[in-house]
Coordinates of C-alpha atoms in Angstrom, one line a residue:
Chain J
M18 CA 6.4 38.3 0.4
R19 CA 7.5 40.1 3.5
S20 CA 8.0 43.5 3.8
H21 CA 12.2 43.8 3.3
P22 CA 12.8 46.6 6.7
T23 CA 15.9 47.9 4.8
A24 CA 13.8 48.7 1.9
W25 CA 12.7 52.5 2.6
L26 CA 16.0 53.3 3.6
F27 CA 17.0 52.4 0.6
A28 CA 14.6 54.1 -1.7
A29 CA 14.0 56.7 1.2
P30 CA 16.2 60.0 -0.2
A31 CA 15.6 59.5 -3.9
L32 CA 11.5 59.2 -3.3
F33 CA 12.7 63.2 -0.5
G34 CA 14.5 64.2 -3.1
L35 CA 11.5 63.5 -5.9
L36 CA 8.9 64.6 -3.4
A37 CA 10.3 68.0 -2.4
F38 CA 11.9 69.3 -6.1
V39 CA 9.7 68.0 -8.2
A40 CA 6.5 66.8 -6.4
L41 CA 5.8 69.6 -3.8
P42 CA 6.2 72.3 -7.1
F43 CA 3.8 70.9 -9.1
V44 CA 1.6 71.3 -6.9
L45 CA 2.2 74.4 -6.1
A46 CA 2.6 75.4 -9.3
I47 CA -1.4 74.4 -9.8
G48 CA -2.1 76.4 -6.3
L49 CA 0.5 79.4 -7.2
A50 CA -1.6 79.8 -11.1
F51 CA -5.5 81.0 -9.0
T52 CA -3.6 83.8 -6.9
N53 CA -1.7 87.4 -7.9
L54 CA 1.2 86.1 -5.9
R55 CA 4.0 89.1 -6.7
L56 CA 7.2 88.4 -4.9
G57 CA 7.8 91.8 -2.6
S58 CA 4.6 93.3 -3.0
P59 CA 2.8 94.6 -0.6
L60 CA -0.9 93.4 -1.2
P61 CA -2.0 90.5 0.5
T62 CA -1.8 87.2 -1.9
E63 CA -5.5 86.5 -2.7
F64 CA -7.3 83.3 -5.0
V65 CA -8.4 84.9 -7.7
G66 CA -9.7 81.2 -9.9
L67 CA -8.9 81.4 -13.7
E68 CA -7.8 85.2 -13.4
Q69 CA -4.6 84.5 -14.1
F70 CA -5.1 82.0 -16.9
R71 CA -7.9 84.2 -18.7
R72 CA -4.7 87.1 -18.9
I73 CA -2.4 84.7 -20.4
F74 CA -4.8 83.5 -22.9
A75 CA -5.7 87.5 -23.5
D76 CA -1.6 88.4 -23.8
D77 CA -0.3 88.8 -27.6
A78 CA 3.1 87.9 -26.8
F79 CA 2.3 84.7 -24.9
L80 CA 0.6 84.2 -27.8
R81 CA 3.0 84.8 -29.8
A82 CA 4.5 82.0 -28.0
L83 CA 2.2 78.8 -28.7
L84 CA 2.4 79.7 -32.1
N85 CA 6.4 80.5 -31.7
N86 CA 6.9 77.3 -29.8
T87 CA 3.8 75.2 -32.6
S88 CA 6.3 76.6 -36.0
F89 CA 9.4 75.5 -34.4
A90 CA 7.7 72.4 -33.4
L91 CA 6.1 71.8 -37.4
V92 CA 9.7 72.7 -38.3
V93 CA 12.1 71.5 -36.6
V94 CA 11.4 68.2 -35.6
P95 CA 9.9 66.8 -39.2
L96 CA 14.1 68.3 -40.9
Q97 CA 15.9 67.2 -38.0
T98 CA 14.1 64.0 -37.3
G99 CA 15.0 63.2 -41.4
L100 CA 18.3 64.0 -41.0
A101 CA 18.6 62.2 -38.5
L102 CA 16.8 59.0 -40.4
L103 CA 19.6 59.9 -43.5
L104 CA 22.2 59.8 -41.9
A105 CA 21.8 56.7 -39.7
L106 CA 20.6 54.6 -42.8
L107 CA 24.1 55.7 -44.3
L108 CA 26.4 55.4 -41.8
N109 CA 24.8 51.5 -41.2
R110 CA 26.8 50.1 -43.6
R111 CA 30.2 47.8 -43.3
L112 CA 31.9 50.5 -45.1
A113 CA 35.5 52.0 -43.2
G114 CA 35.9 55.2 -41.5
M115 CA 31.7 55.3 -40.3
T116 CA 32.5 55.5 -37.1
W117 CA 34.4 58.9 -37.7
F118 CA 31.3 59.8 -39.3
R119 CA 29.4 59.1 -36.8
T120 CA 31.0 60.5 -33.6
L121 CA 31.5 63.8 -35.8
F122 CA 27.9 63.6 -36.1
F123 CA 27.3 63.0 -32.1
M124 CA 29.8 65.5 -31.6
P125 CA 27.3 68.8 -31.7
V126 CA 25.0 67.6 -28.5
V127 CA 27.9 67.7 -25.7
F128 CA 28.4 70.9 -26.6
P129 CA 26.3 73.2 -23.5
L130 CA 23.3 74.9 -26.0
S131 CA 24.7 78.5 -24.0
L132 CA 27.8 78.0 -26.0
V133 CA 26.5 76.2 -29.1
A134 CA 24.1 80.2 -29.1
V135 CA 27.2 82.0 -28.6
V136 CA 29.1 80.9 -31.6
W137 CA 26.3 80.9 -34.0
V138 CA 25.4 84.7 -33.3
L139 CA 28.8 84.8 -35.3
I140 CA 27.7 82.8 -38.2
F141 CA 24.5 85.1 -38.3
A142 CA 26.4 88.0 -38.3
P143 CA 24.8 91.2 -39.6
G144 CA 27.3 92.1 -43.5
A145 CA 28.6 90.7 -45.8
N146 CA 31.2 89.0 -43.6
G147 CA 28.8 87.0 -41.9
M148 CA 29.9 83.6 -42.1
M149 CA 26.2 82.3 -43.1
N150 CA 25.5 85.4 -45.8
A151 CA 28.7 85.2 -47.5
M152 CA 28.1 81.0 -47.7
L153 CA 24.3 82.7 -49.2
E154 CA 26.0 84.9 -51.5
V155 CA 28.7 81.9 -52.9
V156 CA 25.7 78.9 -53.5
T157 CA 23.3 81.9 -54.8
F158 CA 25.8 82.8 -57.1
G159 CA 25.5 86.4 -55.3
I160 CA 22.2 87.2 -55.9
W161 CA 21.7 87.3 -51.3
M162 CA 21.8 90.3 -50.2
P163 CA 23.3 90.1 -46.5
R164 CA 20.5 90.3 -44.1
D165 CA 20.4 90.8 -40.9
F166 CA 19.0 87.5 -39.4
L167 CA 19.1 87.5 -35.5
H168 CA 17.5 91.0 -35.7
D169 CA 15.0 90.4 -38.8
P170 CA 10.8 89.4 -37.9
V171 CA 10.9 86.8 -40.4
L172 CA 14.3 85.4 -40.2
A173 CA 15.2 85.7 -36.4
L174 CA 13.6 82.2 -35.3
P175 CA 14.7 80.1 -38.6
A176 CA 18.1 81.1 -37.3
I177 CA 17.7 79.4 -34.1
M178 CA 15.6 76.5 -35.7
L179 CA 19.3 76.3 -37.9
T180 CA 21.5 76.4 -34.5
S181 CA 19.0 73.7 -32.8
I182 CA 19.4 71.0 -35.2
W183 CA 22.9 71.0 -36.2
Q184 CA 23.3 70.6 -31.8
G185 CA 20.6 68.6 -31.5
M186 CA 20.3 65.8 -35.1
G187 CA 23.6 63.7 -33.4
F188 CA 21.1 62.5 -30.3
Q189 CA 18.5 61.6 -32.8
M190 CA 20.8 59.8 -34.8
V191 CA 22.5 57.7 -32.7
I192 CA 18.7 56.4 -31.1
I193 CA 17.7 56.1 -34.5
L194 CA 21.1 53.8 -35.5
A195 CA 20.2 52.0 -32.4
G196 CA 16.7 50.6 -33.6
L197 CA 18.5 49.9 -37.2
Q198 CA 21.0 47.8 -35.7
A199 CA 18.0 46.0 -34.1
I200 CA 16.5 44.7 -36.5
P201 CA 16.9 41.6 -37.5
H202 CA 18.8 40.1 -40.1
E203 CA 16.7 37.5 -41.6
L204 CA 14.5 40.4 -42.6
Y205 CA 16.4 41.6 -44.9
E206 CA 17.4 38.7 -46.1
A207 CA 13.8 37.6 -46.8
A208 CA 13.4 40.2 -48.9
A209 CA 16.0 39.6 -50.6
I210 CA 15.3 36.8 -51.8
D211 CA 12.2 37.5 -52.9
G212 CA 13.2 39.6 -55.3
A213 CA 12.5 43.6 -52.9
S214 CA 14.9 46.4 -54.1
R215 CA 17.7 47.9 -51.9
W216 CA 14.3 50.8 -52.1
R217 CA 11.1 48.7 -50.9
Q218 CA 13.5 47.2 -48.2
L219 CA 13.7 50.7 -46.7
V220 CA 10.3 51.3 -47.2
H221 CA 8.3 47.4 -46.6
V222 CA 11.2 46.8 -43.6
T223 CA 12.9 49.7 -42.3
L224 CA 10.5 51.6 -41.8
P225 CA 7.8 49.5 -40.7
Q226 CA 10.7 47.9 -37.4
L227 CA 12.1 50.8 -36.4
R228 CA 8.0 53.0 -35.9
N229 CA 8.1 53.2 -32.6
T230 CA 12.3 54.1 -32.8
L231 CA 10.5 56.9 -34.5
I232 CA 7.5 57.6 -32.3
F233 CA 9.9 58.0 -29.3
V234 CA 12.1 60.6 -31.3
V235 CA 9.4 62.7 -33.1
L236 CA 7.7 63.4 -29.6
V237 CA 10.8 64.2 -27.4
T238 CA 11.7 66.1 -29.9
T239 CA 8.1 68.5 -29.5
I240 CA 8.2 68.4 -26.2
L241 CA 12.0 69.6 -26.6
S242 CA 10.2 72.6 -28.7
F243 CA 8.0 73.1 -26.4
R244 CA 10.9 74.0 -23.4
L245 CA 12.8 76.3 -26.3
F246 CA 15.4 79.1 -24.4
D247 CA 18.5 78.9 -23.9
Q248 CA 19.5 80.0 -27.4
V249 CA 15.8 82.1 -27.1
Q250 CA 17.3 84.1 -24.3
I251 CA 21.1 84.6 -25.5
M252 CA 20.4 84.8 -29.4
T253 CA 17.6 87.3 -29.7
Q254 CA 15.8 87.8 -26.2
G255 CA 12.7 86.1 -27.7
G256 CA 12.6 90.3 -30.1
P257 CA 12.8 91.7 -32.6
H258 CA 9.2 92.1 -31.8
N259 CA 8.2 89.0 -29.4
A260 CA 9.1 87.0 -33.2
T261 CA 11.2 84.3 -31.7
T262 CA 9.9 84.4 -28.3
T263 CA 9.0 80.9 -26.0
A264 CA 6.3 80.0 -23.8
M265 CA 9.2 78.7 -21.1
Y266 CA 11.1 83.1 -21.9
E267 CA 7.7 85.0 -21.1
A268 CA 7.4 82.2 -17.8
V269 CA 11.0 83.2 -16.8
Q270 CA 10.5 86.9 -17.7
A271 CA 7.3 87.1 -15.2
A272 CA 8.6 85.2 -12.6
F273 CA 11.6 86.5 -12.9
S274 CA 11.9 89.5 -14.0
R275 CA 8.5 90.8 -12.8
Q276 CA 8.2 89.2 -10.1
Q277 CA 4.5 87.7 -11.0
V278 CA 4.9 84.0 -10.0
A279 CA 1.2 83.4 -10.6
K280 CA 1.6 84.5 -13.8
G281 CA 4.4 82.0 -14.5
S282 CA 3.6 79.7 -12.5
A283 CA 0.4 79.8 -14.5
I284 CA 2.4 80.0 -18.1
T285 CA 3.6 76.7 -16.7
V286 CA 0.8 74.3 -15.9
V287 CA 0.0 75.1 -19.7
L288 CA 3.3 74.0 -21.4
F289 CA 2.8 70.7 -18.3
V290 CA -0.6 70.3 -20.0
I291 CA 0.9 70.6 -23.7
V292 CA 3.9 68.1 -22.2
L293 CA 1.2 65.8 -21.1
L294 CA -1.1 65.7 -24.5
I295 CA 2.1 64.6 -26.2
A296 CA 3.5 61.9 -23.9
W297 CA -0.1 60.9 -24.0
L298 CA 0.2 60.9 -27.4
Q299 CA 3.2 58.7 -27.8
R300 CA 1.8 56.0 -24.9
R301 CA -1.1 55.7 -27.5
L302 CA 0.6 55.6 -30.2
L303 CA 2.9 52.9 -28.8
R304 CA 0.3 50.8 -27.8
Q305 CA -2.1 50.7 -31.0
E306 CA 1.1 49.1 -32.3
R307 CA 1.2 46.5 -29.3
E308 CA -2.0 45.6 -30.2
I309 CA -1.7 45.4 -34.4
V310 CA 1.7 42.9 -33.1
Chain N
M11 CA 30.0 45.3 -58.4
R12 CA 30.6 48.2 -60.4
R13 CA 27.2 49.7 -59.3
R14 CA 27.9 48.6 -55.9
W15 CA 31.5 50.8 -56.0
L16 CA 29.3 53.9 -57.6
I17 CA 27.0 53.7 -54.6
N18 CA 29.9 53.7 -51.3
I19 CA 31.3 56.4 -53.6
S20 CA 29.1 58.6 -53.5
I21 CA 27.8 57.9 -49.7
Y22 CA 31.2 58.6 -48.6
I23 CA 30.3 62.5 -51.1
S24 CA 27.3 62.7 -49.2
L25 CA 28.9 62.3 -45.8
L26 CA 31.4 64.2 -46.5
L27 CA 29.8 67.4 -48.1
L28 CA 27.4 66.8 -44.9
A29 CA 29.7 66.2 -42.0
L30 CA 31.7 69.9 -43.4
C31 CA 28.5 71.6 -42.1
F32 CA 28.4 69.9 -39.1
L33 CA 31.9 70.5 -38.1
A34 CA 31.8 73.9 -40.0
P35 CA 30.8 76.0 -36.9
I36 CA 33.2 73.8 -34.2
V37 CA 36.4 74.8 -36.6
L38 CA 35.1 78.4 -36.5
M39 CA 35.9 79.0 -32.7
V40 CA 38.3 76.3 -32.3
V41 CA 40.0 79.2 -35.4
G42 CA 38.4 81.9 -34.3
S43 CA 39.9 81.3 -30.0
L44 CA 43.2 81.0 -31.9
K45 CA 43.3 84.5 -34.4
P46 CA 43.3 88.2 -33.3
D47 CA 40.5 89.6 -31.7
A48 CA 39.4 92.1 -35.1
K49 CA 40.2 89.4 -37.3
V50 CA 37.3 87.1 -36.6
L51 CA 34.0 88.2 -37.3
I52 CA 35.9 90.4 -40.3
E53 CA 37.6 86.6 -41.6
A54 CA 34.4 85.0 -40.7
G55 CA 32.9 84.8 -44.6
S56 CA 36.1 83.7 -46.0
L57 CA 38.5 80.6 -46.4
K58 CA 40.4 82.5 -43.6
A59 CA 37.8 82.2 -41.3
V60 CA 39.8 78.6 -41.4
L61 CA 43.7 78.8 -42.3
P62 CA 44.2 81.9 -40.5
D63 CA 47.9 83.6 -41.9
Q64 CA 49.0 83.9 -38.0
L65 CA 47.8 82.2 -34.9
S66 CA 48.9 83.2 -31.1
L67 CA 47.4 81.7 -27.6
Q68 CA 47.1 85.9 -27.0
N69 CA 42.7 85.0 -27.0
Y70 CA 43.7 82.5 -24.0
S71 CA 45.3 84.3 -21.5
D72 CA 42.6 87.5 -22.3
V73 CA 40.1 85.3 -21.0
F74 CA 42.0 85.1 -17.5
T75 CA 42.5 88.7 -17.4
R76 CA 38.6 89.7 -18.2
V77 CA 37.1 87.3 -16.2
D78 CA 37.6 85.5 -13.6
F79 CA 38.0 81.7 -15.4
M80 CA 38.8 79.4 -12.9
R81 CA 35.7 80.4 -10.8
Y82 CA 33.1 79.4 -13.5
L83 CA 35.4 76.5 -14.3
L84 CA 35.5 75.1 -10.4
N85 CA 31.8 75.7 -10.1
S86 CA 30.6 74.0 -12.9
L87 CA 33.3 71.5 -11.5
L88 CA 32.1 71.3 -8.0
I89 CA 27.4 71.5 -9.7
S90 CA 27.9 68.4 -11.6
G91 CA 30.1 66.1 -10.3
S92 CA 28.1 66.8 -6.7
I93 CA 25.3 65.9 -8.6
V94 CA 26.8 63.1 -10.7
V95 CA 29.0 61.1 -7.4
V96 CA 25.7 61.8 -5.0
G97 CA 22.6 60.9 -7.8
L98 CA 24.0 58.2 -8.1
A99 CA 24.5 56.9 -4.9
V100 CA 20.4 58.0 -3.9
N101 CA 19.3 56.5 -7.6
S102 CA 21.1 52.7 -8.0
L103 CA 19.6 52.5 -4.2
A104 CA 16.7 53.8 -5.5
G105 CA 16.4 51.1 -8.1
Y106 CA 17.8 48.4 -6.2
A107 CA 14.6 48.4 -3.6
F108 CA 12.1 48.8 -6.3
A109 CA 13.7 46.7 -8.8
R110 CA 15.0 44.0 -5.8
M111 CA 12.9 44.6 -2.4
Q112 CA 9.8 44.0 -1.7
W113 CA 8.0 46.8 0.3
R114 CA 4.5 48.2 1.7
G115 CA 3.8 51.5 -0.7
R116 CA 6.1 50.0 -3.7
D117 CA 3.9 49.7 -6.9
L118 CA 2.5 53.4 -5.6
M119 CA 5.7 54.6 -5.4
F120 CA 7.1 53.2 -9.3
A121 CA 4.4 54.7 -10.7
L122 CA 5.1 58.2 -9.4
V123 CA 8.5 58.0 -10.4
L124 CA 7.3 56.8 -13.6
M125 CA 4.7 60.0 -14.3
I126 CA 7.4 62.2 -12.4
M127 CA 9.2 60.8 -14.8
I128 CA 7.1 63.1 -17.7
V129 CA 7.7 66.2 -15.8
P130 CA 10.5 68.2 -17.3
L131 CA 11.9 71.1 -15.3
E132 CA 10.7 74.1 -17.5
A133 CA 7.5 73.1 -15.8
I134 CA 8.4 73.9 -12.7
A135 CA 10.6 76.6 -12.5
V136 CA 8.9 79.2 -11.4
P137 CA 7.3 77.0 -8.5
L138 CA 10.6 75.6 -7.4
F139 CA 12.2 79.4 -7.6
Y140 CA 9.0 80.2 -5.2
E141 CA 10.0 77.3 -2.7
V142 CA 13.7 78.0 -2.6
T143 CA 13.3 81.6 -2.6
L144 CA 11.4 80.6 1.0
L145 CA 13.9 78.2 1.7
G146 CA 16.5 81.1 1.4
W147 CA 18.5 79.7 -0.4
R148 CA 19.2 81.5 -3.6
D149 CA 22.9 82.1 -5.0
T150 CA 24.2 78.9 -3.6
Y151 CA 25.7 75.9 -4.6
I152 CA 23.2 73.9 -2.2
V153 CA 20.1 75.8 -5.2
Q154 CA 22.4 74.2 -8.1
I155 CA 23.0 70.4 -6.3
V156 CA 20.1 68.8 -3.9
P157 CA 17.2 69.7 -6.9
F158 CA 18.1 67.8 -9.4
I159 CA 20.1 65.1 -7.0
A160 CA 17.1 62.1 -7.3
N161 CA 16.6 61.3 -10.6
A162 CA 13.6 59.6 -12.3
F163 CA 15.1 58.8 -15.2
S164 CA 18.3 57.4 -14.1
I165 CA 16.3 55.5 -11.1
C166 CA 14.4 53.6 -14.1
L167 CA 17.9 52.9 -16.0
F168 CA 18.8 51.4 -12.3
Y169 CA 15.5 49.1 -11.8
T170 CA 15.6 48.0 -15.4
F171 CA 19.7 46.8 -15.1
F172 CA 19.4 44.8 -12.4
L173 CA 16.0 43.5 -13.2
G174 CA 18.4 41.5 -15.8
L175 CA 20.5 40.8 -12.9
P176 CA 21.0 36.9 -11.6
R177 CA 19.0 36.7 -8.2
E178 CA 22.0 34.6 -7.8
L179 CA 24.4 36.9 -7.2
E180 CA 22.4 37.9 -4.7
E181 CA 21.8 34.1 -2.8
A182 CA 26.0 33.2 -1.9
A183 CA 25.9 36.4 -0.9
R184 CA 23.0 36.0 1.4
I185 CA 24.6 32.1 2.0
D186 CA 28.0 33.9 3.7
G187 CA 25.8 36.3 5.6
A188 CA 26.4 39.1 4.2
G189 CA 23.6 42.4 4.5
V190 CA 21.1 43.9 2.4
F191 CA 23.7 46.4 2.1
R192 CA 27.2 44.9 1.8
T193 CA 25.3 42.8 -0.1
F194 CA 24.6 45.9 -2.5
V195 CA 27.9 47.1 -2.5
S196 CA 29.8 44.7 -2.2
I197 CA 28.3 41.9 -4.8
I198 CA 25.8 44.7 -6.9
V199 CA 27.2 47.2 -7.6
P200 CA 30.9 45.7 -9.0
N201 CA 28.2 43.4 -11.6
A202 CA 26.5 47.2 -12.7
K203 CA 29.6 49.8 -13.9
P204 CA 27.7 49.7 -17.5
V205 CA 24.8 51.0 -15.9
F206 CA 26.5 53.0 -13.6
A207 CA 29.0 54.7 -15.9
T208 CA 25.3 55.3 -18.5
V209 CA 24.0 56.9 -15.7
A210 CA 26.8 59.0 -15.1
I211 CA 27.6 60.4 -18.4
L212 CA 24.4 61.6 -19.4
T213 CA 23.9 63.3 -15.9
F214 CA 26.8 65.8 -16.2
L215 CA 26.4 66.0 -19.9
M216 CA 23.1 67.2 -18.2
Q217 CA 24.5 69.5 -15.8
W218 CA 27.1 70.4 -17.7
G219 CA 25.3 73.0 -19.8
A220 CA 22.6 74.1 -17.5
F221 CA 21.4 77.1 -17.8
L222 CA 18.2 78.0 -17.1
W223 CA 18.3 76.9 -13.3
P224 CA 21.8 78.6 -12.8
L225 CA 20.2 81.7 -14.2
M226 CA 16.9 82.1 -12.7
V227 CA 18.2 81.2 -9.4
T228 CA 22.1 82.9 -9.1
S229 CA 21.8 86.8 -9.8
G230 CA 26.0 87.3 -8.3
E231 CA 29.5 85.6 -9.6
A232 CA 30.4 83.5 -6.9
V233 CA 28.4 80.2 -7.7
R234 CA 27.6 81.0 -11.2
P235 CA 28.5 78.0 -13.8
L236 CA 30.4 78.1 -16.7
P237 CA 26.9 77.9 -19.2
L238 CA 26.0 81.9 -17.5
G239 CA 29.5 82.6 -17.9
I240 CA 29.9 82.4 -21.0
A241 CA 26.4 84.9 -21.8
A242 CA 27.4 87.0 -19.3
F243 CA 31.6 87.3 -21.1
Y244 CA 29.7 87.6 -24.6
T245 CA 27.8 90.5 -23.6
L246 CA 31.1 92.5 -22.1
P247 CA 32.0 94.8 -23.7
P248 CA 34.6 95.9 -25.7
L249 CA 33.2 92.7 -28.0
Q250 CA 36.0 90.4 -28.4
W251 CA 35.2 87.3 -30.7
G252 CA 37.9 85.5 -30.0
D253 CA 38.4 85.9 -26.3
I254 CA 34.9 84.7 -26.8
F255 CA 35.9 81.7 -28.1
A256 CA 38.7 80.8 -26.5
F257 CA 36.1 81.1 -23.2
G258 CA 34.3 78.0 -25.7
V259 CA 36.7 76.4 -26.1
M260 CA 38.3 76.2 -22.5
M261 CA 34.2 75.8 -21.3
V262 CA 33.6 72.4 -24.2
A263 CA 36.8 70.7 -23.7
P264 CA 36.3 68.9 -19.9
I265 CA 33.6 67.4 -21.5
L266 CA 34.5 66.8 -25.0
I267 CA 37.6 65.0 -23.8
L268 CA 35.6 62.9 -21.7
F269 CA 33.3 61.8 -24.6
L270 CA 36.3 61.2 -26.7
L271 CA 37.9 59.1 -24.3
F272 CA 34.8 57.0 -23.5
Q273 CA 32.8 57.6 -26.3
R274 CA 30.9 54.6 -27.0
W275 CA 29.7 55.3 -23.3
F276 CA 28.1 58.5 -24.1
V277 CA 26.5 56.6 -27.4
R278 CA 25.1 54.0 -25.5
G279 CA 23.8 56.0 -22.8
V280 CA 21.7 58.2 -25.9
A281 CA 20.4 55.1 -26.8
A282 CA 19.3 54.0 -24.3
T283 CA 17.5 56.8 -23.8
G284 CA 15.3 56.0 -27.2
I285 CA 15.8 51.8 -26.5
K286 CA 13.5 53.3 -22.3
G287 CA 10.5 54.7 -24.8

C-alpha cells in the first residue's frame, strides 16, 4: 500500500479542471448569491445577505418559471417514460426489422436541440398551412380551428413539451431496452410454467426487474426538465407573457442581458438545490431496493 | 399459432405508425431543404411537404452566399474535436489513477468526482461566466474548450472499465521493466477500446449540440459554433425556410453519418449511462 509517485501526475490535469471549472464556480455561486454584484456597475459590491433570494422569490417571472419547469416535468416525464417503455417492450422481441425501428426512434437524439427547435417552429406554424394545424384538422374531421401555437399562452408550453419528447424519447428507450435485456430468461420461463399470462408476466416479472432502470430514467428526465433552456430561447423566448419562461432562461436573462450576476447566481443556486433533492431521492429509492433484495 | 401471427402484425402496425410520427419532422426538413423557399411553408400542411413536384440544390448554395457556413462548421469541428481528443487523454489517465494506483487523498478526491458528477452545467453557468470574464476569455475558442475537458462522468466510465481489467496485463508489462506511463499507453489503452469509443461518442454528442454556454460567452460570429449559427440564421431576414433547412441538414449530417456508421457504439454508450445509475 505505498503511494505511487506518478499517480498524482496522472490525476492532476483532470482534478485541476474539475476544481477550476466546476468546484470553484460552484463555491463562487454561493458566494455571489449573497452580494449585489452587477457587471459594469459603478457601485461597490456589497454583502447583502439573503436579499437576492428574497427578491427572486418575490419576482413573478421567476415564480412562473419554477411553475413552468414543474409542469414540464409533470407532463413530460410520465409521457416520455411511458412511450419509451412501450417502444422498448415492442422492440424487445425477436422479430425481423427491430434494429431498423430502434435506429429510427433513436435518431432524433443525435439532432442538436437548437436544430430541433427551429424545425418544430415550422411544424407549429400558424394558419391552416401549418403541419400541426393541418394534421389536427384531419384527425378531428375539420373541428380543429388553426391556432398560433407558439404565441398562444395556453398552447406554447405544450408545444415545447412535444418538441422535447420527440427529441429525448430515444435516449430513454435505449436505456430501458438495455434494462429489459438484462432480465434473466429463467424468470419468464418460471412464470410461464406457473401459467402466468403475458400481462401478468409484465406486471410481476418485467416491471419489478426494471425498477432501478425506471427510477434512473425518471429522475434523469426530471433533472433535465429543470435545465430546460435551448428550446425556450429559440422557439418562444419565454413568451407569451412568461408562459414558457424557465428558471434557466431567467438566470441567463438576469446575468447576461441585465448584467445581474448576483441574481443569476441566486437562481442557479436554487436550481442546484432542486437537482440535489432529486439526486438524493434517487439514491434513497435505490437504497431501499437494495435493502429489500 | 394464428393468435401469435395476429399479435406480430399488430406490433408491426403500431411500430410503423409511431415511426411515421417520429420520421415526419426529419422528412419535412430534408424535403424542405430541396424545395423552392416560397413553397416550404405553403405546402407544410399538405402531402406535398413530403412529395414535392420540383427539387433543387439552390437552397444549399444560398446558405453559403448568405452566411459563412464553413466558419461555423470549422468552429464546431475544432471545439468538439479538441474536447473529445484532449478529454480522452486527461480523463482516462485520471480514471486509471483512481482504479489502479495507490496515492494519498485518492478516496477523498474520488468522493469529490462523484459529487461533481451531479452538478449540471446549468447550475454553475452564471458564476463560470463571471470567472471566464475575469480571466478575459470571452469570445475565444479556449473558453468553449478548456472548461469541458475534465469530465467527472467520463472519469467514472473509465474508472469502472479499468477496475474490470485483469491485473495480469500490467504485471506482465512490469516484469518486462516498463514504466507506469508506458504500461498505460501500450498495454491498457489497446485493451480499453470500447470505453474510449463510448466516452468519445458521448462527449461528441453533447458538445456538437452545445448551445447555452457558447451563447453566453461569445458575441461575434468569429468563434461561434453551428448551433448558434442556425439560431442566428433562423432570425436573419428574409425568413427563407428552404435555406434554414439546408443549413440544418448540413449541420446534422456529420453526426448523423457518425451515428449510422457506429450505431452500435452510440446505443451502447447511452445504455452505459443507465447501467451506472
